[in-house]
CSV table of C-alpha atoms in Angstrom, one decimal:
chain,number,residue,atom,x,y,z
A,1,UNK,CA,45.6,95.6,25.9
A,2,UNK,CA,47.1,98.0,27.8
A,3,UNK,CA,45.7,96.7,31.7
A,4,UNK,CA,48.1,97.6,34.5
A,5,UNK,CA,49.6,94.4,35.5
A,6,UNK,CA,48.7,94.1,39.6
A,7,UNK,CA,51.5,91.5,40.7
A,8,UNK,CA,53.1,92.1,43.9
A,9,UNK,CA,56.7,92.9,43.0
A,10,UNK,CA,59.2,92.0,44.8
A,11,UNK,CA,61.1,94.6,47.6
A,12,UNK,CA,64.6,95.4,48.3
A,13,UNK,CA,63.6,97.2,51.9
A,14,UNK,CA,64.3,94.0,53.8
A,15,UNK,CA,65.8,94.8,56.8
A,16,UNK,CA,69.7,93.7,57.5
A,17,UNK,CA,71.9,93.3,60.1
A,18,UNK,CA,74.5,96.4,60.5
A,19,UNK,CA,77.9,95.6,59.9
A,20,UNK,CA,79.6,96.0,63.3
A,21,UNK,CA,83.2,95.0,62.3
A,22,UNK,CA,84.1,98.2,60.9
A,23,UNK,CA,83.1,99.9,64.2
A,24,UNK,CA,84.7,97.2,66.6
A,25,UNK,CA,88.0,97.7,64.7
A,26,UNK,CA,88.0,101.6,64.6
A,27,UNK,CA,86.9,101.0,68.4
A,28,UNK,CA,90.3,98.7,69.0
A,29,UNK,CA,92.0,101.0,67.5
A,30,UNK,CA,91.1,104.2,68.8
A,31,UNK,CA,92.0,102.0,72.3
A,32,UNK,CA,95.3,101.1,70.7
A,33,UNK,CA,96.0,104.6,70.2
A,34,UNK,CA,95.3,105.4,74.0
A,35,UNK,CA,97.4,103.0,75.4
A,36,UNK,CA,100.4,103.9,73.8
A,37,UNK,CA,103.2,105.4,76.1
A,38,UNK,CA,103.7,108.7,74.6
A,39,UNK,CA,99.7,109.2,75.0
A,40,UNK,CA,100.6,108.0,78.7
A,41,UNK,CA,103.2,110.2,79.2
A,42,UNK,CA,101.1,113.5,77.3
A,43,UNK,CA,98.0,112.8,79.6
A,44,UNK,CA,101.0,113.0,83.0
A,45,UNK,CA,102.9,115.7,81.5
A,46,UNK,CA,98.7,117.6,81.4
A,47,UNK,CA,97.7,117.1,84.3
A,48,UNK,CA,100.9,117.9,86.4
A,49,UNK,CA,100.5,121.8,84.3
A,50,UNK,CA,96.9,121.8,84.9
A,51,UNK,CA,97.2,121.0,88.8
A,52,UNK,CA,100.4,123.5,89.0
A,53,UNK,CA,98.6,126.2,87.0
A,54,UNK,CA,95.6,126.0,89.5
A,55,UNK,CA,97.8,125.6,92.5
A,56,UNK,CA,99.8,129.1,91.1
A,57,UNK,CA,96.4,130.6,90.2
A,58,UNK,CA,94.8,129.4,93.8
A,59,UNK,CA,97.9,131.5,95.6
A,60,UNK,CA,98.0,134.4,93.0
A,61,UNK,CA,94.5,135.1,93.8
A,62,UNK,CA,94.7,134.8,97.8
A,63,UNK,CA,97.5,136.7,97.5
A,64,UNK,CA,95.9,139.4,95.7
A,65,UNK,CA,93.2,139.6,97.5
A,66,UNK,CA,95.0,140.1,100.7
A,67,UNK,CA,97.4,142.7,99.3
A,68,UNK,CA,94.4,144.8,97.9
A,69,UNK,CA,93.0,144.6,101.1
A,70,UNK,CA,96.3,145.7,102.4
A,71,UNK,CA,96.5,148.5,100.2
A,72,UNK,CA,93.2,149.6,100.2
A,73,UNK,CA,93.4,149.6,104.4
A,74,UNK,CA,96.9,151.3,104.5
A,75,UNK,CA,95.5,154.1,101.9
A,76,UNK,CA,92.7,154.9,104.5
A,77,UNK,CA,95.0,155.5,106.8
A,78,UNK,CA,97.5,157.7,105.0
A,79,UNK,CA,94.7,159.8,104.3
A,80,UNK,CA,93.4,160.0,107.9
A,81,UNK,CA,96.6,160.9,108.7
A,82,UNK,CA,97.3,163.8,106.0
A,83,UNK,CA,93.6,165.2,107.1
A,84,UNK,CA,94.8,165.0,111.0
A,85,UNK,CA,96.4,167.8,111.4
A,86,UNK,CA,93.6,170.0,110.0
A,87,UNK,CA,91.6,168.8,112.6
A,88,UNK,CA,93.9,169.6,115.6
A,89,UNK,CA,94.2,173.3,113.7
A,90,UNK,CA,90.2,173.4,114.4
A,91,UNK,CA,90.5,172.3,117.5
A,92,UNK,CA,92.9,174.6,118.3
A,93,UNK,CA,91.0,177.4,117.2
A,94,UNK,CA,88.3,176.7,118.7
A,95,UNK,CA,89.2,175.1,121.6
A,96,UNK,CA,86.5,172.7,121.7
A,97,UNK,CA,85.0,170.1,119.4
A,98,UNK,CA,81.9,172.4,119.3
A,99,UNK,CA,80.1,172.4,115.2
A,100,UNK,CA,82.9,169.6,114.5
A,101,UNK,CA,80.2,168.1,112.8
A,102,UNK,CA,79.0,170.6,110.2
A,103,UNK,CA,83.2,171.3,110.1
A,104,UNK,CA,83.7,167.6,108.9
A,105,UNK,CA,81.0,167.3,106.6
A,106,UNK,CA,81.9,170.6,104.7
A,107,UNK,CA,85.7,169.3,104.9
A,108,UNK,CA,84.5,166.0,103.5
A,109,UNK,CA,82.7,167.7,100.7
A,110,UNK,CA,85.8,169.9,100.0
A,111,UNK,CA,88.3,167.0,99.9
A,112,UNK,CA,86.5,165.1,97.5
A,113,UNK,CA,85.9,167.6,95.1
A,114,UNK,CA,89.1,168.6,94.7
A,115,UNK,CA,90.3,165.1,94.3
A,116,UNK,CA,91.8,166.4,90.7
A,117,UNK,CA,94.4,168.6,91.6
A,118,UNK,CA,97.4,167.4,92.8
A,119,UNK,CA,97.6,163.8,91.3
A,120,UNK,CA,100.8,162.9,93.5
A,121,UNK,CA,98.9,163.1,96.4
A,122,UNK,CA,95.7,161.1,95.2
A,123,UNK,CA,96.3,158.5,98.0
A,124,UNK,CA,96.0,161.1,100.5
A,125,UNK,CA,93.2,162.9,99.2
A,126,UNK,CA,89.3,161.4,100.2
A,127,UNK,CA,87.2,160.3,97.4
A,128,UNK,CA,83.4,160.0,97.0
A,129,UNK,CA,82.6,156.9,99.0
A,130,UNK,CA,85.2,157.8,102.3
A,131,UNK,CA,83.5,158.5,105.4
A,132,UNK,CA,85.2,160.5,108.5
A,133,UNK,CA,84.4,159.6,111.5
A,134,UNK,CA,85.7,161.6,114.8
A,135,UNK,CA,85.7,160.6,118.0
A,136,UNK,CA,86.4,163.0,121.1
A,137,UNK,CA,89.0,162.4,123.9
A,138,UNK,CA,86.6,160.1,125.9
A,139,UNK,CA,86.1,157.5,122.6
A,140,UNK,CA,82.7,159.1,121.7
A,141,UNK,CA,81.9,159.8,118.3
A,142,UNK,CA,81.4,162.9,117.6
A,143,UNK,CA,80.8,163.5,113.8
A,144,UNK,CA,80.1,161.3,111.6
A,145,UNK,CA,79.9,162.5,107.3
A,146,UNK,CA,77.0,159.9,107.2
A,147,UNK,CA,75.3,161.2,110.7
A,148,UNK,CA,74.5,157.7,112.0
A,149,UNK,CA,77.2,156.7,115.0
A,150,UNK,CA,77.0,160.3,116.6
A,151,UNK,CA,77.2,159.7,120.3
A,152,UNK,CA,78.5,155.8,120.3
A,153,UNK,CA,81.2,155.2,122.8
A,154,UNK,CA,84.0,153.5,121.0
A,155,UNK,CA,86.4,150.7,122.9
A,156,UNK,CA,89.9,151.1,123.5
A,157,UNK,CA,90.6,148.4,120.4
A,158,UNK,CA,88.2,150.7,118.1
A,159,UNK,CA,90.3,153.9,119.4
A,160,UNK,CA,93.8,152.2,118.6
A,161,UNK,CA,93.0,151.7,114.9
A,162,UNK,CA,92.2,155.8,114.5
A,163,UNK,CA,94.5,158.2,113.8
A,164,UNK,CA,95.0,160.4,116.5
A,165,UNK,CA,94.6,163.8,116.8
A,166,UNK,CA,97.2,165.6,119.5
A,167,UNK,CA,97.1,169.7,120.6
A,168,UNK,CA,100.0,170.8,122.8
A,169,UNK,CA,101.4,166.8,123.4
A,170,UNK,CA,97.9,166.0,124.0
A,171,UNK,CA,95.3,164.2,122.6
A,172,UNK,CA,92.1,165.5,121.9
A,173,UNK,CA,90.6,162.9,119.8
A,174,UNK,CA,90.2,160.2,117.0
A,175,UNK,CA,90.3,160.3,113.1
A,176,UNK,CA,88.6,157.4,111.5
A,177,UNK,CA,88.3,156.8,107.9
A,178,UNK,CA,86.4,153.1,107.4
A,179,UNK,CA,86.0,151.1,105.1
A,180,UNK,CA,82.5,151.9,102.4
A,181,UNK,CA,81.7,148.0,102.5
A,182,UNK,CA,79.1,148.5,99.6
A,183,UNK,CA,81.9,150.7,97.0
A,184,UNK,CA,84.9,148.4,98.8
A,185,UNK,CA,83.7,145.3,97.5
A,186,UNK,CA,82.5,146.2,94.5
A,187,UNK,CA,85.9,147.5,93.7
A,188,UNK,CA,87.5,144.6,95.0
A,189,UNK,CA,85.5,142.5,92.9
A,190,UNK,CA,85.9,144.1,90.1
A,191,UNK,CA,90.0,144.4,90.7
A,192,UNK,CA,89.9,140.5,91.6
A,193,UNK,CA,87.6,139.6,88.5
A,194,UNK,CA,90.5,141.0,86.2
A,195,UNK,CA,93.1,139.6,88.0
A,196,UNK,CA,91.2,136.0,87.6
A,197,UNK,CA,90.7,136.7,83.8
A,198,UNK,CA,94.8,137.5,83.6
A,199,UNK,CA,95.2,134.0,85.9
A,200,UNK,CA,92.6,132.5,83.5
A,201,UNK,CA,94.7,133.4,80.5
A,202,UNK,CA,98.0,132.9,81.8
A,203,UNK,CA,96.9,129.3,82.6
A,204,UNK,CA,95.3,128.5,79.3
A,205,UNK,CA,98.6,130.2,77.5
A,206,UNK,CA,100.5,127.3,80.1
A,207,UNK,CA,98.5,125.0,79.4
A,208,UNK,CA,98.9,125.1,75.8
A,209,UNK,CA,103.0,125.5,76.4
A,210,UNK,CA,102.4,122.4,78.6
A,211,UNK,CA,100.6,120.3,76.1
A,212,UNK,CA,102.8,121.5,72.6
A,213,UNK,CA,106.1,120.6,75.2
A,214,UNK,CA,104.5,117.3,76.3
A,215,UNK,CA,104.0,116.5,72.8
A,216,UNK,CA,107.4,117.2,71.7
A,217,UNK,CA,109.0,115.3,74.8
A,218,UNK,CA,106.4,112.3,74.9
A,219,UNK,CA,106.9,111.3,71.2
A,220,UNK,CA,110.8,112.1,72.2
A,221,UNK,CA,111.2,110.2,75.2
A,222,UNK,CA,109.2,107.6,73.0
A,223,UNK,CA,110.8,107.8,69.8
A,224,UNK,CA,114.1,104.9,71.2
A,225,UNK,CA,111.1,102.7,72.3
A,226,UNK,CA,109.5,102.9,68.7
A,227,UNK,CA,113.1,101.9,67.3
A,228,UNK,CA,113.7,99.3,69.6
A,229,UNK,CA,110.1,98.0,68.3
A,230,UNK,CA,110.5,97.8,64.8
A,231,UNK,CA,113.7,95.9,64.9
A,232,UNK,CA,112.5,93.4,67.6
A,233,UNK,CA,109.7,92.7,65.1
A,234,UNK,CA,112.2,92.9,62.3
A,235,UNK,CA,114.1,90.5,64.3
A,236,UNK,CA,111.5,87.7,64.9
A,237,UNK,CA,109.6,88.1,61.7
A,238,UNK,CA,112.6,87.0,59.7
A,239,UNK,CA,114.4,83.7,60.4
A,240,UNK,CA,118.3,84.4,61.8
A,241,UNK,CA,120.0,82.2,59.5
A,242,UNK,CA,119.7,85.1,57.0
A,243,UNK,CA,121.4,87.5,59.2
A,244,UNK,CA,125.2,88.0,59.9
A,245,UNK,CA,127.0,89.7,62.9
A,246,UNK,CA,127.4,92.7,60.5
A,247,UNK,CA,123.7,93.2,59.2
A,248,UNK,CA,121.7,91.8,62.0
A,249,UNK,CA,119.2,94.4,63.0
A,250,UNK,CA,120.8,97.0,65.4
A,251,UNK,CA,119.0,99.8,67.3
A,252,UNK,CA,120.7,103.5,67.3
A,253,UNK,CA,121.8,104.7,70.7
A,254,UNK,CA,120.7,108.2,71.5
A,255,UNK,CA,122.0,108.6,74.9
A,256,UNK,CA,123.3,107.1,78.3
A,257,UNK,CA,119.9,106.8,80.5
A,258,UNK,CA,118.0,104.1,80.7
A,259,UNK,CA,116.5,103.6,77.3
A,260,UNK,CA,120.0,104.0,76.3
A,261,UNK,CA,121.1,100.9,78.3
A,262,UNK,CA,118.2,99.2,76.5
A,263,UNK,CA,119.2,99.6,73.4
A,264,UNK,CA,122.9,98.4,74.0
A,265,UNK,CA,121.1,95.4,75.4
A,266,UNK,CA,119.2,94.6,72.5
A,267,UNK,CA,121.9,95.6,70.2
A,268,UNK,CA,124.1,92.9,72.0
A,269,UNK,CA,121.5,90.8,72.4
A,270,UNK,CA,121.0,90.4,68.7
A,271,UNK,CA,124.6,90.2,68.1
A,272,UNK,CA,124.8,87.1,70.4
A,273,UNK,CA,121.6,85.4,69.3
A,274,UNK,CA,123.5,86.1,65.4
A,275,UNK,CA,126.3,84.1,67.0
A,276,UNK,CA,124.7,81.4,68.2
A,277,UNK,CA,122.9,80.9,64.9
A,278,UNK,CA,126.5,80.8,63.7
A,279,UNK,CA,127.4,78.4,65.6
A,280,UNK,CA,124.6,76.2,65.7
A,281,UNK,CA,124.9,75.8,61.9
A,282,UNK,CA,128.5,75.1,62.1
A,283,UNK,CA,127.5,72.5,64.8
A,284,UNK,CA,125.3,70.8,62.8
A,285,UNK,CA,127.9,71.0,59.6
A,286,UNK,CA,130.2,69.5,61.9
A,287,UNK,CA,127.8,66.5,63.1
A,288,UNK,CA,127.1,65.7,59.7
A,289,UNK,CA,130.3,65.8,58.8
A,290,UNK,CA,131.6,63.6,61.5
A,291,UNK,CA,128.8,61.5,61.1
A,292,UNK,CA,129.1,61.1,57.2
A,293,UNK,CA,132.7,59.4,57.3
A,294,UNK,CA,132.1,56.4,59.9
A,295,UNK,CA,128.7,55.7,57.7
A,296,UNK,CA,130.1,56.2,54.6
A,297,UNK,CA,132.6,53.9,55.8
A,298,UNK,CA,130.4,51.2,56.9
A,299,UNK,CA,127.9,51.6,53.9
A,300,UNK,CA,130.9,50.1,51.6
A,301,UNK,CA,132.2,47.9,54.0
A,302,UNK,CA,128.5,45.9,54.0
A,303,UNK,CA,127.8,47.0,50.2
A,304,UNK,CA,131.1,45.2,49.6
A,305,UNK,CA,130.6,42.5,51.8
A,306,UNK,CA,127.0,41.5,50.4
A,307,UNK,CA,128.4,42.0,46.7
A,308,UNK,CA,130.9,38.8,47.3
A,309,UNK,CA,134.3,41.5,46.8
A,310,UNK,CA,135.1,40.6,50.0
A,311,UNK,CA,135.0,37.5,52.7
A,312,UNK,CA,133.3,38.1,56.3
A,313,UNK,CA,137.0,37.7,57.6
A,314,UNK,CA,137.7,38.5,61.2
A,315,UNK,CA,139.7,41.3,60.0
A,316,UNK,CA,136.4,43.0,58.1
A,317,UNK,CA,134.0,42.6,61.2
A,318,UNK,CA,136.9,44.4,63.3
A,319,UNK,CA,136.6,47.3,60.8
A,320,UNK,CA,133.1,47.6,61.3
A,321,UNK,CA,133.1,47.1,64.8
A,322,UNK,CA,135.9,49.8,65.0
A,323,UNK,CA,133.5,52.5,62.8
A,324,UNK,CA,130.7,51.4,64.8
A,325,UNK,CA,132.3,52.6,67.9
A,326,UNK,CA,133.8,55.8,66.6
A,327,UNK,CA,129.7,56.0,65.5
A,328,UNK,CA,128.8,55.2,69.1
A,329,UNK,CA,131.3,57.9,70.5
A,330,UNK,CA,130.2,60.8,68.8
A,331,UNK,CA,126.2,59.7,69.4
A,332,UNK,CA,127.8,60.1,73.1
A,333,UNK,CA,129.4,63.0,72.4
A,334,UNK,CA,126.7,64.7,71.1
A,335,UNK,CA,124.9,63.6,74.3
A,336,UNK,CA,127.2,64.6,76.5
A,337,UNK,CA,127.2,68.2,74.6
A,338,UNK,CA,123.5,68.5,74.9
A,339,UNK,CA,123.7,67.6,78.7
A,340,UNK,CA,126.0,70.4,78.9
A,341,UNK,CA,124.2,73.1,77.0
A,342,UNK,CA,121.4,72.0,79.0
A,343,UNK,CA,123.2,72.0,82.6
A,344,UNK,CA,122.3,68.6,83.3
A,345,UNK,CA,126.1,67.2,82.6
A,346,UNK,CA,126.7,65.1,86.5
A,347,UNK,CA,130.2,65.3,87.4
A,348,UNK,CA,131.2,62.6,89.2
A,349,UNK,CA,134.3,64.1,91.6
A,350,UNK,CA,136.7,60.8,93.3
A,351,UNK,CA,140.5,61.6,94.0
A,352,UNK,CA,142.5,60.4,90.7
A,353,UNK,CA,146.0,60.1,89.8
A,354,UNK,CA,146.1,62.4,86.9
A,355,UNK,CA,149.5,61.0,86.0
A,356,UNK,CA,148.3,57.4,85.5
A,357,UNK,CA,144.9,58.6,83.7
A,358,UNK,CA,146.9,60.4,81.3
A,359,UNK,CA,149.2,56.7,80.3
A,360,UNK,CA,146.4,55.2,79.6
A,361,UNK,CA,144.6,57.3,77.4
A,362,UNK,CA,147.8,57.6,75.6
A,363,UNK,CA,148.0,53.8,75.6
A,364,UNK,CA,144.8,53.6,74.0
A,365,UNK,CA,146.3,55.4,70.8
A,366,UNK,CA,149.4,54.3,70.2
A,367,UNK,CA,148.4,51.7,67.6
A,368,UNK,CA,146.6,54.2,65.7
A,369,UNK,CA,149.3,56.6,66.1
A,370,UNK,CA,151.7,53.6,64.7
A,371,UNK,CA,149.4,53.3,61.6
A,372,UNK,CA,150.0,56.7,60.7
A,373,UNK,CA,153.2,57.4,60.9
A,374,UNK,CA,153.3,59.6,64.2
A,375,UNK,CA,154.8,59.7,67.6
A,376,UNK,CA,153.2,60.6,70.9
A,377,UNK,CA,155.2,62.0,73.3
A,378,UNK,CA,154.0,62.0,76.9
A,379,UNK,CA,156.4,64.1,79.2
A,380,UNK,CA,154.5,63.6,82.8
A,381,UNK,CA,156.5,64.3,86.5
A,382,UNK,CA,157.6,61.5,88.1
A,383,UNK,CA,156.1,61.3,91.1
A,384,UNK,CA,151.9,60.9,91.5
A,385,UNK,CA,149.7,63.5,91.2
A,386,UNK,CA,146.7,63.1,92.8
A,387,UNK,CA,143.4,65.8,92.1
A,388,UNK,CA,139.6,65.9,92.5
A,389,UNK,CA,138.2,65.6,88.8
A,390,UNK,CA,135.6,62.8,86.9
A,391,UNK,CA,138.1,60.8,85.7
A,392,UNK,CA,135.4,59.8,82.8
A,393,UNK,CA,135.0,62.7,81.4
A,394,UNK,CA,138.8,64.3,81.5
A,395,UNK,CA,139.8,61.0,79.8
A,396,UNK,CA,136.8,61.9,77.4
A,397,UNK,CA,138.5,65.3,77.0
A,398,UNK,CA,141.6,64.6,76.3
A,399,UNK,CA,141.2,61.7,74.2
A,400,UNK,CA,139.2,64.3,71.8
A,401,UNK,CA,142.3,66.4,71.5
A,402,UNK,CA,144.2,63.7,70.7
A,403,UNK,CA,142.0,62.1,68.3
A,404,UNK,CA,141.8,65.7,66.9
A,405,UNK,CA,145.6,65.9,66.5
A,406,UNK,CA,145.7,62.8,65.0
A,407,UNK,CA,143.3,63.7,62.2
């Protein structure tokens, strides 16, 4: 009346093992896909761009560098020497190096403030961060914008980098203009890190080029391969007895190369393999054929000799003995053939008189010639003409064409 029933019921949460084919298949495949050629030939044609685009972007950079430093160095000195001649004017004035100091501080000071006017000669004019530096006619510093090499003696290396400052054909003293190591590589970084960002862009924009032409040339270079593929396949997975010379499965040729001289060897290739389908099924038309008529034969002989129509004469055993051996000569034949197609046919070589072998294999069918009405002529030369053959088989040979002409 209404009690909740408190049986256990029964639970679908029962654990199960995952199904791991799915995922070993996709895992096969995804393999499959990376081992195919034109993946192969993508992943070359990617990593020759990446390592030429870092090479390129290794020198660029180096290059770069040095030329800013170059530039940088060789604007210094253009400037030292536009601002050289104002100092030999002072010294001529004054005829001494005497306030030089406060002179090239105030000059300084001047210089860079006017650094607008005259924009053609901004390489010439100083800018906040130069520093002058002059040293008198014995190497000894003797101003300095930033105060703190006043009365250092300088070497003769130091004094060979300066601009020098001549009165009259002499020389009085030294114009420096160094480097401001703090502003200098700031600026260099600064000029370098947008030179790397351009580098950094050119070689993605190549890299992309590189992988969108690798693409197009992999699946290219590829696409004879995939050709050559499908009809091999189309080739094994259908038996060649359907196929003639004209429809057996051929493979376009694209070019002259290599895969091009693959193709016309598979094209040829399944040509001859059409042809020797050809002529294994005529082959074995032929055996049957040449097999049915000696049985056939024999079959009625013994059907008529068991049914009493006729007598086990001498003359009726010779008949069968006769089909027997034609029977017996093409079981050999067909030997010897398979001996030969499997180049295990022995040649047996002696000196033979070609002349005499060729009597007695017409010898052997005159009688049957007789039977049927025909004549063989043998015209031979008279004299003995001895060559280095196997006189078994050539008398096998050419009692085939004979037995052939006869029929």
């Amino acid at each position: 009346s209404g009690t909740p029933s408190l049986e256990p019921r029964t639970s679908n949460l029962e654990p199960q093992a995952p199904n791991i084919e799915p995922l070993s298949s996709n895992l096969e495949a995804r393999t499959a896909n990376l081992n195919r050629l034109w993946v192969k030939l993508l992943a070359a044609f990617m990593l020759v761009a990446l390592v030429a685009v870092g090479v390129v972007a290794l020198l660029a950079n180096r290059a770069t560098t040095q030329q800013f430093r170059l530039y940088v160095s060789q604007g210094r000195q253009m400037r030292a020497e536009r601002l050289a001649p104002e100092f030999a004017a002072y010294y001529a004035l004054n005829g001494s190096w005497d306030g030089a100091a406060e002179w090239t501080a105030a000059l300084s000071q001047l210089q860079a403030g006017g650094r607008g006017q005259g924009q053609g000669l901004g390489r010439a004019r100083l800018s906040d961060s130069d520093r002058l530096l002059l040293a008198g006619a014995n190497g000894q510093i003797l101003a300095d914008t930033q105060g703190n090499l006043v009365g250092q003696q300088l070497s003769s290396a130091d004094l060979a980098a300066g601009v020098p400052i001549e009165v009259a054909g002499q020389r009085v003293g030294t114009l420096f203009i160094p480097a401001a190591e703090g502003v200098y590589e700031s600026l260099e970084a600064e000029f370098l890190g947008r030179v790397n960002d351009w580098l950094l862009l050119a070689g993605l924009a190549a890299s992309v080029a590189a992988l969108v032409l690798g693409l197009l040339l992999a699946r290219q270079l590829t696409a004879p391969l995939r050709s050559l593929t499908a009809a091999a396949r189309q080739l094994a997975s259908s038996p060649l007895s359907q196929y003639s010379q004209e429809d057996v499965p051929q493979v376009p040729v694209r070019s002259q190369d290599e895969v091009g001289e693959l193709s016309q060897a598979f094209n040829q290739m399944a040509i001859s393999l059409a042809q020797q389908e050809g002529l294994r099924r005529n082959l074995m038309a032929d055996i049957a054929h040449e097999l049915r008529n000696p049985l056939s034969v024999m079959r009625g002989d013994l059907e008529a000799l068991l049914d009493g129509v006729y007598q086990p004469t001498p003359e009726a055993l010779a008949s069968l003995h006769e089909e027997t051996l034609l029977l017996t000569r093409l079981v050999d034949d067909l030997r010897a053939l398979a001996q030969a197609e499997a180049g295990q046919l022995q040649l047996v070589r002696q000196p033979t008189d070609i002349v005499q072998l060729l009597r007695g294999v017409r010898a052997s069918f005159e009688v049957q010639a007789e039977s049927k009405v025909q004549t063989l002529n043998l015209e031979l030369p008279s004299e003995p003409s001895t060559v280095d053959v196997d006189p078994q088989r050539v008398r096998q040979v050419v009692a085939n064409l004979i037995s052939n002409a006869l029929r």
